[in-house]
Short mmCIF file of C-alpha atoms and ligand atoms in Angstrom, two decimals:
data_model
loop_
_atom_site.label_atom_id
_atom_site.label_comp_id
_atom_site.label_asym_id
_atom_site.label_seq_id
_atom_site.Cartn_x
_atom_site.Cartn_y
_atom_site.Cartn_z
CA MET A 55 -4.33 -144.46 2.76
CA ALA A 56 -4.56 -141.09 0.95
CA THR A 57 -1.74 -138.34 0.81
CA PRO A 58 -2.90 -135.06 1.57
CA PRO A 59 -2.75 -132.83 -1.60
CA ARG A 60 1.22 -131.32 -1.60
CA THR A 61 0.48 -127.85 -1.86
CA GLN A 62 4.55 -126.93 -2.72
CA SER A 63 5.04 -124.41 -5.00
CA ASN A 64 6.10 -125.22 -8.08
CA PRO A 65 8.72 -123.54 -9.85
CA VAL A 66 7.59 -123.86 -13.77
CA VAL A 67 4.04 -122.30 -12.55
CA ALA A 68 5.31 -119.62 -11.00
CA ALA A 69 7.82 -119.04 -13.81
CA LEU A 70 4.93 -119.49 -16.54
CA PHE A 71 2.98 -116.66 -13.95
CA PHE A 72 5.33 -114.16 -14.99
CA VAL A 73 5.74 -114.67 -18.04
CA ALA A 74 1.94 -114.44 -18.99
CA LEU A 75 2.09 -111.29 -16.86
CA ALA A 76 4.88 -109.89 -18.17
CA ALA A 77 3.51 -110.52 -22.16
CA ALA A 78 -0.10 -109.33 -20.77
CA TRP A 79 1.70 -106.01 -19.44
CA GLU A 80 3.74 -106.20 -23.12
CA PHE A 81 0.30 -106.81 -25.46
CA GLY A 82 -2.18 -105.07 -23.01
CA VAL A 83 -0.68 -101.63 -23.74
CA ARG A 84 -0.29 -102.21 -27.20
CA LEU A 85 -3.26 -104.00 -27.68
CA PHE A 86 -5.18 -100.95 -25.87
CA GLY A 87 -3.37 -98.13 -27.25
CA VAL A 88 -2.57 -97.18 -23.60
CA LYS A 89 -0.56 -93.26 -24.11
CA SER A 90 3.53 -94.80 -23.23
CA TYR A 91 3.60 -91.85 -20.88
CA LEU A 92 1.34 -93.20 -18.78
CA LEU A 93 2.51 -96.95 -19.19
CA PRO A 94 5.28 -98.33 -21.40
CA ALA A 95 5.67 -101.17 -22.41
CA LEU A 96 7.75 -103.43 -20.86
CA SER A 97 10.43 -104.06 -23.94
CA ASP A 98 10.28 -99.85 -23.66
CA ILE A 99 11.17 -99.88 -19.76
CA GLY A 100 13.70 -102.66 -21.10
CA VAL A 101 14.92 -100.80 -23.97
CA ALA A 102 15.37 -97.18 -21.63
CA PHE A 103 17.45 -99.44 -19.11
CA TRP A 104 19.61 -100.74 -22.09
CA GLU A 105 20.60 -97.17 -23.45
CA ALA A 106 20.77 -95.38 -20.32
CA ARG A 107 22.64 -97.89 -18.71
CA ALA A 108 25.76 -95.97 -17.99
CA MET A 109 24.18 -92.83 -16.92
CA LEU A 110 21.63 -94.66 -14.34
CA LEU A 111 25.26 -96.35 -12.79
CA ASP A 112 26.34 -93.35 -12.45
CA HIS A 113 23.50 -91.91 -10.34
CA SER A 114 22.96 -95.57 -8.33
CA LEU A 115 26.39 -94.74 -7.64
CA VAL A 116 25.62 -91.33 -5.94
CA THR A 117 23.13 -92.84 -4.45
CA LEU A 118 24.74 -95.59 -2.76
CA GLY A 119 27.00 -93.32 -1.48
CA GLU A 120 24.24 -91.28 0.16
CA VAL A 121 22.82 -94.86 1.56
CA LEU A 122 25.83 -96.59 2.30
CA SER A 123 27.07 -93.09 4.96
CA GLY A 124 23.50 -92.62 6.55
CA PHE A 125 23.55 -96.23 6.53
CA ALA A 126 26.72 -96.26 8.72
CA LEU A 127 26.78 -93.15 10.40
CA ALA A 128 23.17 -94.52 11.53
CA ALA A 129 24.49 -98.01 12.90
CA VAL A 130 27.46 -95.77 14.85
CA LEU A 131 25.49 -93.50 16.55
CA GLY A 132 22.28 -95.21 16.93
CA VAL A 133 24.42 -98.24 18.90
CA ALA A 134 25.79 -95.08 21.02
CA LEU A 135 22.51 -93.87 21.53
CA ALA A 136 20.70 -97.59 22.82
CA ALA A 137 24.16 -98.25 24.81
CA LEU A 138 23.94 -94.82 26.68
CA ILE A 139 20.21 -95.18 27.41
CA HIS A 140 20.59 -98.88 28.79
CA VAL A 141 23.89 -98.05 30.58
CA VAL A 142 22.57 -94.79 32.28
CA PRO A 143 19.21 -94.69 33.89
CA VAL A 144 19.34 -91.37 33.69
CA ALA A 145 19.06 -91.33 29.28
CA ARG A 146 16.59 -93.42 29.27
CA SER A 147 13.71 -91.45 31.45
CA THR A 148 14.99 -88.54 29.41
CA LEU A 149 16.77 -89.69 25.74
CA TYR A 150 14.31 -91.99 25.29
CA PRO A 151 10.99 -89.87 25.52
CA VAL A 152 13.13 -88.00 23.08
CA VAL A 153 13.49 -90.70 20.89
CA ILE A 154 9.98 -91.78 20.54
CA ALA A 155 8.42 -88.22 20.14
CA LEU A 156 10.94 -87.81 17.26
CA GLN A 157 10.33 -91.28 16.11
CA SER A 158 6.84 -89.80 15.52
CA ILE A 159 7.46 -87.04 13.29
CA PRO A 160 7.14 -87.50 9.44
CA LYS A 161 10.66 -87.69 8.08
CA VAL A 162 9.52 -87.02 4.77
CA GLY A 163 8.22 -84.15 5.95
CA LEU A 164 11.97 -82.99 7.44
CA ALA A 165 13.17 -83.67 3.95
CA PRO A 166 13.12 -79.78 2.99
CA LEU A 167 14.26 -78.74 5.64
CA MET A 168 17.45 -80.51 5.38
CA VAL A 169 17.74 -78.83 1.68
CA VAL A 170 17.49 -75.52 3.70
CA TRP A 171 19.84 -76.07 5.91
CA LEU A 172 22.30 -78.63 3.66
CA GLY A 173 22.29 -77.79 0.55
CA TYR A 174 21.70 -79.63 -2.26
CA GLY A 175 24.31 -81.92 -2.46
CA PHE A 176 25.25 -84.75 -0.73
CA GLY A 177 25.07 -83.92 3.28
CA SER A 178 21.38 -83.44 2.86
CA LYS A 179 21.00 -87.19 1.79
CA LEU A 180 22.96 -88.70 3.52
CA VAL A 181 21.11 -87.16 6.53
CA MET A 182 17.62 -88.14 5.41
CA ALA A 183 19.26 -91.98 4.84
CA PHE A 184 20.12 -91.23 8.47
CA LEU A 185 17.25 -90.29 10.03
CA PHE A 186 14.96 -93.01 8.14
CA ALA A 187 18.06 -95.57 9.78
CA PHE A 188 18.11 -94.16 12.41
CA PHE A 189 15.40 -95.31 14.81
CA PRO A 190 14.74 -99.38 14.12
CA ILE A 191 18.85 -99.94 14.44
CA VAL A 192 18.08 -97.88 18.03
CA ILE A 193 15.03 -99.57 18.73
CA SER A 194 15.82 -103.10 18.23
CA THR A 195 19.71 -102.90 19.50
CA LEU A 196 18.35 -101.76 23.40
CA GLY A 197 15.77 -104.34 22.66
CA GLY A 198 18.86 -106.94 22.25
CA LEU A 199 20.99 -105.29 25.62
CA ALA A 200 17.23 -105.73 27.51
CA SER A 201 17.35 -109.16 26.38
CA VAL A 202 20.08 -110.30 27.74
CA PRO A 203 19.33 -113.43 30.16
CA SER A 204 19.17 -112.92 34.17
CA ASN A 205 21.06 -115.79 34.55
CA LEU A 206 24.29 -114.84 32.76
CA GLU A 207 24.44 -111.77 34.34
CA GLU A 208 23.96 -113.23 37.36
CA HIS A 209 27.36 -115.22 36.24
CA PHE A 210 28.72 -112.31 35.63
CA ARG A 211 28.72 -111.08 38.75
CA ALA A 212 29.53 -113.93 40.58
CA LEU A 213 33.17 -113.82 38.55
CA GLY A 214 32.86 -109.93 39.63
CA ALA A 215 32.81 -108.77 35.79
CA SER A 216 33.15 -104.56 35.43
CA ARG A 217 30.56 -102.74 33.87
CA TRP A 218 32.44 -102.80 30.98
CA THR A 219 33.10 -106.75 30.49
CA MET A 220 29.76 -107.29 31.44
CA PHE A 221 29.47 -104.48 28.39
CA ALA A 222 31.71 -105.91 25.77
CA ARG A 223 31.72 -110.04 26.16
CA LEU A 224 27.77 -110.16 27.23
CA GLN A 225 25.38 -107.70 26.39
CA VAL A 226 26.64 -106.50 23.26
CA PRO A 227 27.44 -110.25 21.56
CA ALA A 228 23.82 -110.62 22.82
CA ALA A 229 22.96 -108.01 21.69
CA MET A 230 24.15 -108.69 17.98
CA PRO A 231 21.26 -111.05 16.93
CA ASN A 232 18.73 -107.68 17.51
CA PHE A 233 20.84 -105.53 16.25
CA MET A 234 21.66 -107.61 12.37
CA ASP A 235 17.51 -107.63 12.60
CA GLY A 236 17.37 -103.83 13.05
CA CYS A 237 19.71 -103.27 10.04
CA LYS A 238 17.30 -105.33 7.83
CA VAL A 239 14.52 -103.34 8.41
CA ALA A 240 16.96 -100.31 8.55
CA MET A 241 18.95 -100.40 4.59
CA PRO A 242 15.65 -100.12 2.60
CA LEU A 243 14.73 -97.61 4.49
CA ALA A 244 18.12 -96.07 4.10
CA VAL A 245 17.68 -95.78 0.23
CA ILE A 246 13.88 -94.60 0.64
CA GLY A 247 15.62 -91.82 2.98
CA ALA A 248 18.26 -91.11 0.44
CA ILE A 249 15.69 -90.93 -2.47
CA VAL A 250 12.87 -88.72 -0.63
CA GLY A 251 16.52 -86.10 -0.65
CA GLU A 252 17.22 -86.43 -4.03
CA PHE A 253 12.87 -85.85 -5.04
CA VAL A 254 13.18 -83.03 -2.53
CA GLY A 255 16.23 -81.00 -4.66
CA SER A 256 19.04 -82.82 -5.90
CA ASN A 257 21.55 -82.21 -9.31
CA ASN A 258 21.84 -86.32 -9.20
CA GLY A 259 21.23 -89.60 -7.87
CA LEU A 260 18.77 -92.08 -8.63
CA GLY A 261 15.85 -89.88 -6.75
CA ASN A 262 17.18 -86.97 -9.64
CA VAL A 263 16.84 -89.04 -12.61
CA ILE A 264 13.06 -90.00 -11.67
CA LEU A 265 12.24 -86.79 -11.26
CA LEU A 266 13.79 -85.24 -14.16
CA ALA A 267 12.40 -88.20 -16.56
CA THR A 268 8.92 -88.08 -15.22
CA GLY A 269 8.69 -84.21 -15.76
CA SER A 270 9.85 -84.43 -19.71
CA SER A 271 7.57 -87.65 -19.85
CA GLN A 272 10.57 -89.76 -20.76
CA THR A 273 7.89 -92.22 -18.36
CA ALA A 274 9.85 -95.58 -19.58
CA LEU A 275 13.31 -94.12 -18.37
CA THR A 276 11.23 -93.02 -14.79
CA PHE A 277 10.44 -97.10 -14.46
CA ALA A 278 13.98 -97.84 -15.76
CA ALA A 279 15.02 -95.74 -12.65
CA LEU A 280 12.38 -97.15 -10.68
CA LEU A 281 13.65 -100.56 -11.23
CA THR A 282 17.28 -99.74 -11.11
CA VAL A 283 16.29 -98.67 -7.03
CA THR A 284 14.73 -101.62 -6.56
CA MET A 285 17.64 -103.87 -7.85
CA LEU A 286 19.87 -101.12 -5.18
CA SER A 287 17.54 -101.83 -1.98
CA LEU A 288 17.84 -105.50 -2.91
CA VAL A 289 21.68 -106.33 -3.64
CA LEU A 290 21.92 -103.94 -0.53
CA PHE A 291 19.32 -105.88 1.58
CA TYR A 292 20.79 -109.15 0.82
CA VAL A 293 24.61 -108.03 1.70
CA VAL A 294 23.47 -107.02 5.27
CA GLU A 295 21.50 -110.36 5.47
CA LEU A 296 25.11 -112.35 4.39
CA LEU A 297 26.65 -110.36 7.32
CA SER A 298 24.17 -111.25 9.79
CA LYS A 299 24.92 -114.84 9.25
CA PHE A 300 28.06 -114.24 11.00
CA VAL A 301 25.92 -113.37 13.81
CA TRP A 302 24.40 -117.19 14.35
CA TRP A 303 23.55 -117.09 17.89
CA ARG A 304 20.67 -116.50 20.32
CA ALA A 305 21.59 -115.49 23.48
CA VAL A 306 18.27 -117.95 24.84
CA MET B 1440 43.43 -127.20 58.20
CA GLY B 1441 41.68 -124.00 59.26
CA VAL B 1442 37.59 -123.09 58.72
CA ALA B 1443 36.98 -121.78 55.41
CA ILE B 1444 33.67 -120.64 55.99
CA ARG B 1445 31.93 -119.22 58.82
CA VAL B 1446 28.31 -118.20 59.01
CA GLU B 1447 26.73 -117.21 62.46
CA ASN B 1448 23.75 -115.92 63.52
CA LEU B 1449 22.73 -115.35 59.50
CA THR B 1450 18.96 -114.27 58.89
CA LYS B 1451 17.76 -112.73 55.21
CA PHE B 1452 14.77 -110.86 54.04
CA TYR B 1453 13.34 -109.76 51.05
CA GLY B 1454 12.14 -107.10 50.64
CA GLY B 1455 12.87 -105.68 54.63
CA PRO B 1456 11.26 -107.49 57.61
CA THR B 1457 8.72 -107.28 56.58
CA GLY B 1458 9.69 -109.06 53.82
CA THR B 1459 9.57 -112.41 52.48
CA LYS B 1460 11.98 -113.98 55.38
CA ALA B 1461 14.29 -116.49 53.73
CA LEU B 1462 16.93 -117.31 56.33
CA GLU B 1463 16.68 -117.47 59.71
CA ASP B 1464 19.70 -117.65 62.66
CA VAL B 1465 21.32 -119.70 60.03
CA ASP B 1466 24.88 -121.03 61.71
CA ILE B 1467 27.60 -122.72 59.75
CA ALA B 1468 31.14 -124.07 59.58
CA ILE B 1469 33.13 -125.53 56.74
CA GLU B 1470 35.98 -126.84 57.22
CA ASP B 1471 39.02 -125.84 54.54
CA CYS B 1472 38.96 -128.63 52.07
CA GLU B 1473 35.61 -130.29 53.17
CA PHE B 1474 33.14 -131.66 51.32
CA ILE B 1475 29.15 -130.08 52.60
CA SER B 1476 25.86 -130.48 51.02
CA ILE B 1477 22.69 -129.01 51.40
CA ILE B 1478 19.26 -130.30 51.35
CA GLY B 1479 16.01 -129.15 52.42
CA PRO B 1480 12.50 -128.70 50.74
CA SER B 1481 12.49 -125.67 47.80
CA GLY B 1482 11.50 -122.72 48.83
CA CYS B 1483 13.93 -123.04 52.11
CA GLY B 1484 16.28 -120.74 50.91
CA LYS B 1485 19.15 -122.85 49.73
CA SER B 1486 19.89 -120.42 46.81
CA THR B 1487 19.31 -117.54 48.80
CA LEU B 1488 22.34 -118.79 51.44
CA LEU B 1489 24.72 -119.89 48.21
CA ARG B 1490 23.68 -116.39 46.91
CA ILE B 1491 25.38 -114.81 50.16
CA LEU B 1492 28.35 -116.66 50.08
CA ALA B 1493 29.00 -115.72 46.63
CA GLY B 1494 28.75 -112.22 47.26
CA LEU B 1495 25.82 -111.73 45.46
CA HIS B 1496 23.00 -111.29 47.78
CA GLY B 1497 23.09 -108.95 51.39
CA PHE B 1498 21.96 -109.85 54.68
CA ASP B 1499 19.52 -108.47 57.16
CA THR B 1500 22.00 -109.88 60.72
CA GLY B 1501 24.25 -112.16 61.46
CA SER B 1502 27.35 -112.34 59.85
CA ALA B 1503 29.12 -114.42 56.75
CA ALA B 1504 33.14 -115.29 56.49
CA MET B 1505 35.52 -116.92 53.91
CA PHE B 1506 38.85 -117.75 55.47
CA ASP B 1507 38.16 -114.65 58.25
CA GLU B 1508 37.32 -112.30 55.78
CA GLY B 1509 33.50 -110.63 55.75
CA VAL B 1510 32.16 -111.67 52.59
CA ASP B 1511 30.39 -108.41 50.79
CA ALA B 1512 31.37 -109.16 47.61
CA PRO B 1513 32.15 -111.64 45.24
CA ARG B 1514 35.73 -113.22 45.61
CA ASP B 1515 38.69 -114.30 43.76
CA ASP B 1516 39.10 -117.45 45.06
CA VAL B 1517 35.50 -118.26 45.17
CA GLY B 1518 34.30 -120.28 41.99
CA VAL B 1519 30.18 -120.53 41.39
CA VAL B 1520 28.04 -123.01 39.50
CA PHE B 1521 24.74 -122.46 38.94
CA GLN B 1522 21.51 -125.01 38.00
CA THR B 1523 21.33 -123.26 34.62
CA ALA B 1524 25.33 -124.18 32.66
CA ASN B 1525 25.73 -120.58 32.60
CA LEU B 1526 27.47 -121.08 28.58
CA LEU B 1527 28.21 -118.43 26.59
CA PRO B 1528 26.28 -119.28 23.03
CA TRP B 1529 28.64 -117.41 20.75
CA LEU B 1530 31.74 -119.22 22.29
CA THR B 1531 33.11 -122.06 21.71
CA VAL B 1532 33.47 -125.31 24.72
CA ASP B 1533 37.48 -123.90 24.74
CA LYS B 1534 36.71 -120.57 25.50
CA ASN B 1535 33.62 -121.08 27.59
CA LEU B 1536 36.18 -123.13 29.70
CA THR B 1537 38.72 -120.17 30.12
CA LEU B 1538 36.16 -117.43 30.33
CA ALA B 1539 35.74 -117.33 34.03
CA LEU B 1540 39.62 -117.40 34.20
CA GLU B 1541 40.16 -114.73 31.48
CA ILE B 1542 37.40 -112.43 33.33
CA ARG B 1543 39.13 -112.71 36.42
CA ARG B 1544 43.09 -113.19 35.53
CA GLY B 1545 43.32 -111.67 32.06
CA LYS B 1546 43.71 -112.60 28.54
CA ALA B 1547 47.35 -113.50 29.58
CA ALA B 1548 46.42 -115.84 32.21
CA ALA B 1549 43.63 -117.79 29.85
CA GLU B 1550 46.15 -117.98 27.31
CA ALA B 1551 48.36 -119.58 29.88
CA ALA B 1552 46.35 -122.09 31.20
CA ASP B 1553 46.18 -126.09 30.31
CA VAL B 1554 42.87 -126.17 28.82
CA GLY B 1555 43.60 -129.51 26.62
CA ALA B 1556 43.93 -131.19 30.31
CA MET B 1557 40.24 -129.83 31.44
CA VAL B 1558 38.63 -131.15 28.27
CA GLU B 1559 40.29 -134.12 29.02
CA MET B 1560 39.33 -134.57 32.39
CA LEU B 1561 35.96 -134.22 31.78
CA ASN B 1562 35.87 -136.23 28.77
CA LEU B 1563 34.91 -133.68 26.19
CA LYS B 1564 38.04 -134.17 23.72
CA GLY B 1565 36.78 -133.91 20.36
CA PHE B 1566 34.53 -131.17 21.99
CA GLU B 1567 36.51 -128.61 22.16
CA ASP B 1568 35.96 -126.37 18.72
CA LYS B 1569 32.10 -127.00 19.65
CA TYR B 1570 29.42 -124.33 20.58
CA PRO B 1571 27.49 -124.75 23.57
CA HIS B 1572 24.59 -125.73 21.00
CA GLU B 1573 25.59 -128.56 19.51
CA LEU B 1574 26.51 -130.34 22.95
CA SER B 1575 23.84 -132.11 25.02
CA GLY B 1576 22.77 -130.97 28.32
CA GLY B 1577 25.28 -133.19 30.46
CA MET B 1578 28.35 -131.90 28.41
CA LYS B 1579 27.10 -127.96 28.95
CA HIS B 1580 26.95 -128.75 32.62
CA ARG B 1581 30.54 -130.04 32.70
CA VAL B 1582 31.51 -127.40 30.60
CA ALA B 1583 29.57 -124.81 33.54
CA ILE B 1584 31.53 -127.09 36.13
CA GLY B 1585 35.04 -127.38 34.25
CA GLN B 1586 34.71 -123.87 33.62
CA ALA B 1587 35.11 -122.89 37.48
CA LEU B 1588 36.86 -125.15 37.72
CA MET B 1589 40.01 -123.70 35.43
CA GLN B 1590 40.32 -120.94 38.29
CA ASN B 1591 41.69 -123.23 40.43
CA PRO B 1592 38.89 -121.60 43.39
CA ARG B 1593 40.02 -122.66 46.86
CA VAL B 1594 36.05 -122.72 47.45
CA LEU B 1595 33.69 -124.13 45.04
CA LEU B 1596 30.01 -123.37 45.33
CA MET B 1597 27.38 -125.16 43.40
CA ASP B 1598 23.44 -124.72 43.32
CA GLU B 1599 22.00 -127.62 41.76
CA PRO B 1600 24.30 -128.08 38.97
CA PHE B 1601 22.60 -130.98 37.87
CA GLY B 1602 19.22 -130.68 39.21
CA ALA B 1603 17.78 -130.25 35.60
CA LEU B 1604 19.28 -132.98 33.95
CA ASP B 1605 17.76 -136.98 34.01
CA ALA B 1606 19.19 -139.64 36.74
CA LEU B 1607 21.94 -141.67 34.41
CA THR B 1608 23.56 -138.14 33.22
CA ARG B 1609 23.16 -137.37 36.99
CA ASP B 1610 25.10 -139.94 37.70
CA ARG B 1611 27.21 -139.92 35.70
CA LEU B 1612 28.01 -136.38 36.43
CA ASN B 1613 28.35 -137.63 39.99
CA ILE B 1614 30.42 -140.02 39.56
CA GLU B 1615 33.62 -137.80 37.77
CA LEU B 1616 32.39 -134.63 40.68
CA LEU B 1617 33.65 -137.34 42.93
CA ARG B 1618 36.72 -138.92 40.79
CA LEU B 1619 37.46 -134.12 40.10
CA TRP B 1620 37.14 -133.91 43.57
CA GLN B 1621 39.34 -137.17 44.96
CA ARG B 1622 42.08 -135.63 42.66
CA ASP B 1623 42.41 -131.84 43.96
CA ARG B 1624 40.60 -131.46 46.53
CA LYS B 1625 39.13 -127.74 47.90
CA THR B 1626 36.19 -126.74 49.89
CA VAL B 1627 33.08 -127.46 48.35
CA VAL B 1628 29.43 -126.24 49.44
CA LEU B 1629 26.69 -129.08 46.92
CA ILE B 1630 23.06 -127.65 47.68
CA THR B 1631 20.90 -130.37 46.43
CA HIS B 1632 17.49 -132.21 46.38
CA SER B 1633 18.81 -135.34 45.89
CA ILE B 1634 20.00 -137.49 49.60
CA SER B 1635 21.52 -139.84 47.85
CA GLU B 1636 23.32 -137.51 46.47
CA ALA B 1637 24.29 -135.45 49.22
CA VAL B 1638 25.51 -138.65 50.93
CA LEU B 1639 28.00 -139.89 48.20
CA LEU B 1640 29.36 -136.92 47.67
CA SER B 1641 29.42 -135.23 51.32
CA ASP B 1642 31.52 -135.41 54.15
CA ARG B 1643 28.95 -134.00 55.45
CA VAL B 1644 25.11 -133.31 55.03
CA LEU B 1645 23.19 -129.89 56.41
CA VAL B 1646 19.53 -129.98 56.35
CA LEU B 1647 17.37 -126.58 56.30
CA SER B 1648 14.29 -126.83 57.05
CA GLU B 1649 11.46 -124.89 55.35
CA ARG B 1650 11.25 -121.57 55.12
CA PRO B 1651 12.42 -119.54 56.95
CA GLY B 1652 15.83 -121.95 56.33
CA ARG B 1653 16.78 -122.74 60.14
CA LEU B 1654 19.58 -125.05 59.90
CA ILE B 1655 17.74 -128.56 61.81
CA ALA B 1656 20.48 -131.39 61.28
CA ASP B 1657 24.06 -131.57 60.93
CA LEU B 1658 24.80 -135.04 59.77
CA LYS B 1659 28.38 -136.15 59.44
CA ILE B 1660 28.58 -138.82 56.50
CA ASP B 1661 31.00 -142.41 57.86
CA LEU B 1662 32.23 -143.18 54.57
CA PRO B 1663 35.56 -144.46 53.69
CA ARG B 1664 36.75 -142.41 50.98
CA PRO B 1665 38.17 -142.67 48.13
CA ARG B 1666 34.63 -143.64 47.20
CA ASP B 1667 33.64 -145.24 44.27
CA PRO B 1668 29.44 -145.15 43.93
CA SER B 1669 28.90 -148.61 42.85
CA ILE B 1670 30.56 -149.91 45.95
CA THR B 1671 29.98 -147.39 48.20
CA ARG B 1672 25.62 -147.53 47.55
CA ASP B 1673 25.90 -150.76 48.30
CA MET B 1674 27.40 -149.91 51.78
CA PRO B 1675 24.90 -150.64 55.19
CA ALA B 1676 26.23 -147.15 56.57
CA PHE B 1677 25.54 -145.45 53.09
CA GLY B 1678 21.69 -146.97 53.09
CA ASP B 1679 21.26 -146.14 57.20
CA HIS B 1680 22.47 -142.25 55.75
CA VAL B 1681 19.67 -142.30 53.45
CA VAL B 1682 16.86 -143.50 55.68
CA GLU B 1683 18.13 -140.89 58.43
CA LEU B 1684 18.35 -137.71 56.17
CA SER B 1685 14.76 -138.67 54.81
CA ARG B 1686 13.33 -139.15 58.40
CA ILE B 1687 14.52 -135.47 58.92
CA MET B 1688 12.86 -134.13 55.89
CA GLY B 1689 9.56 -135.72 56.49
CA VAL B 1690 10.16 -137.88 53.29
CA VAL B 1691 9.87 -141.26 55.32
N1 ADP C 1223 14.89 -112.49 44.61
C1 ADP C 1223 13.73 -112.61 45.36
N2 ADP C 1223 12.75 -111.80 46.03
C2 ADP C 1223 11.99 -112.13 46.82
N3 ADP C 1223 12.42 -112.98 46.67
C3 ADP C 1223 12.70 -114.33 46.82
C4 ADP C 1223 13.89 -113.97 45.95
N4 ADP C 1223 14.81 -114.96 45.78
C5 ADP C 1223 14.07 -115.75 46.70
N5 ADP C 1223 12.62 -115.46 47.02
C6 ADP C 1223 12.01 -115.98 48.21
O1 ADP C 1223 13.01 -116.76 48.83
C7 ADP C 1223 12.58 -118.21 49.28
C8 ADP C 1223 13.63 -118.82 48.94
O2 ADP C 1223 14.73 -119.13 48.13
P1 ADP C 1223 15.04 -119.61 47.22
O3 ADP C 1223 16.56 -119.55 47.96
O4 ADP C 1223 15.22 -119.80 45.95
O5 ADP C 1223 15.02 -121.29 47.75
P2 ADP C 1223 15.53 -122.27 47.24
O6 ADP C 1223 16.84 -122.88 46.34
O7 ADP C 1223 15.88 -123.27 48.49
O8 ADP C 1223 14.39 -123.22 46.53
C9 ADP C 1223 11.52 -118.52 48.54
O9 ADP C 1223 10.43 -117.75 49.19
C10 ADP C 1223 11.79 -117.11 47.55
O10 ADP C 1223 10.68 -117.48 46.60
MG1 MG C 1224 17.50 -122.59 44.21
#
C-alpha cells in the first residue's frame, strides 16, 4: 500500500531557503545598486550591529528597564482590577465598561500626551509600556477568574470556605493559566509601548536610536537597532513562556 | 443512639412557588450511624435533598435538622462527596486529601493529620505525589471520598459518588466503602441509582417518586453485618430486597 507523502518540515530545506534569501538580499542590493540609505546590504547591517554593539547594549538596558517596569505595573494593577471587577458586582457594571472604553483609545495617540505630562525621561515610557500591557492582562485574568468550574465552587461552599479562601485557594490558581496567556500577549506589547514612547520624545533607549539613525540616514544602524528590539522582545517572550511552564494545570 | 438527621414536611421549589417543584412533603428520620441510601428516577430531587442537607440550598416549607439543629448553612461536621470527583488539578493527592481539613480547621490541623494512613486505607500508596490528571477515574473518586473522610465527619453525604464510573470500578469502590464504614461507623446518606448498590451497602433504602420527589418507600434491609459483597449478594434476602425495590420503582 502506498504511504501518504510526508509533509514534515525538513530543517535542511529551511536553512537553505534562509541562506538563499540572505544571499538574494546581499547581492540583489549590490546588483541593482540600491542606495544604502534605502536598503543597506545585509553585511553592512551586520557590521553596523557589531560596531555599535556596546551602544546598542546600553540602550537595550534602558528600554528593558522601561518594559519590565511597565509590564510589572500592568501585571499588578491588571490582576487587582480584574479581581475587583470579578468580586465586586458594582465594579462590573461601572469599572468594566470604562476599561473597555479606554481599551478602544488608540494608545499610540496617547504617547505625546504622556511626554507632555511626564517628560522625556523614564516615566512616560513606563506608562506607555504599562498602557499597552495592561488590557490583555485584565481581560485574560477576568476570563480566568470566571472560568472556575461551578462544581469546584460548590465544593468549596460545602466546606464553608470564606470568600477569601475561595479567592486565594480556588479562583487565583484556576485563573493562573489564563493570566499567563495574557502575559504572553502583553510582554511584546509592552516592548512596542516603550519603543513608541521613545519615538515621541526621549534621550535614550532603542526607539531613540532608531529615530536618530533614521534621521541621519544611517539606515544600517536603524536595521541593527530594529534587530536588537526584535531580539529583546523574543527573549522577553521566551522568559514568560518559560515561567508559564510552572502553571501547567488547566482547571477543567 | 439519637437521631442524626430529621427532615419534616420538606418542600422545595426552584424559582418560587410558580416554578419547578423539586421536593414535596418529604419526611425522613435517620439514626446516628445509620447507612441510608436514597434512590429514585433521575430528576426527582435527590441531589436537591442532599444539597439542602449540606446547607447549600434553602427550601420553602418544612424543616431540615441535623443533631437537633436546623440546617441553614454548611456544617463543620458534615462531609460531602459529589458526583464529580472535585479535586484541585494543581494539588497532589496528598494535598487534595487534606484540603477539606485545611479549609475547615486550618493548616496546622492539615499538617497534623495522618495522611499516610488514609492513603493506605484507600489503596493509593505510591500515588501521594501524583496530580489528579495522572490518576484513573476510580482513583480520583477514592481521593474525593478520602478528602471527606479526613475531616472525620459525623455525617457523610454522597451524591452518586460512583455514578460516572464503569461497573467494575464501581463494585470495587463499593467494597472499599463498605470496609471503611464498617471500620469507622458514621451516619451516611448515599444517593445512587443502583438498586443493588443501595441494598448491598445500606441499613435502609428510601425511594423517592418522580418529580416532585415524595417519599414512596422506606425499606429496611435485613442483611447481616459485616457484609462481604461476594457472600451478601448470594443471600436470598439480598435478591428479595432487589426485587422488591425494582417493583416499587417500576423497573419490573
Ligand atoms: N438550580 C436549579 N434551578 C432550577 N431547577 C433545578 C435546579 N437544580 C435542579 N433543578 C430541577 O429540579 C429537579 C430535581 O433535580 P435534582 O435534585 O438534581 O434531581 P436528581 O438528583 O434526582 O436527578 C429537576 O427537574 C431539575 O431540573
Ligand atoms: Mg442528581
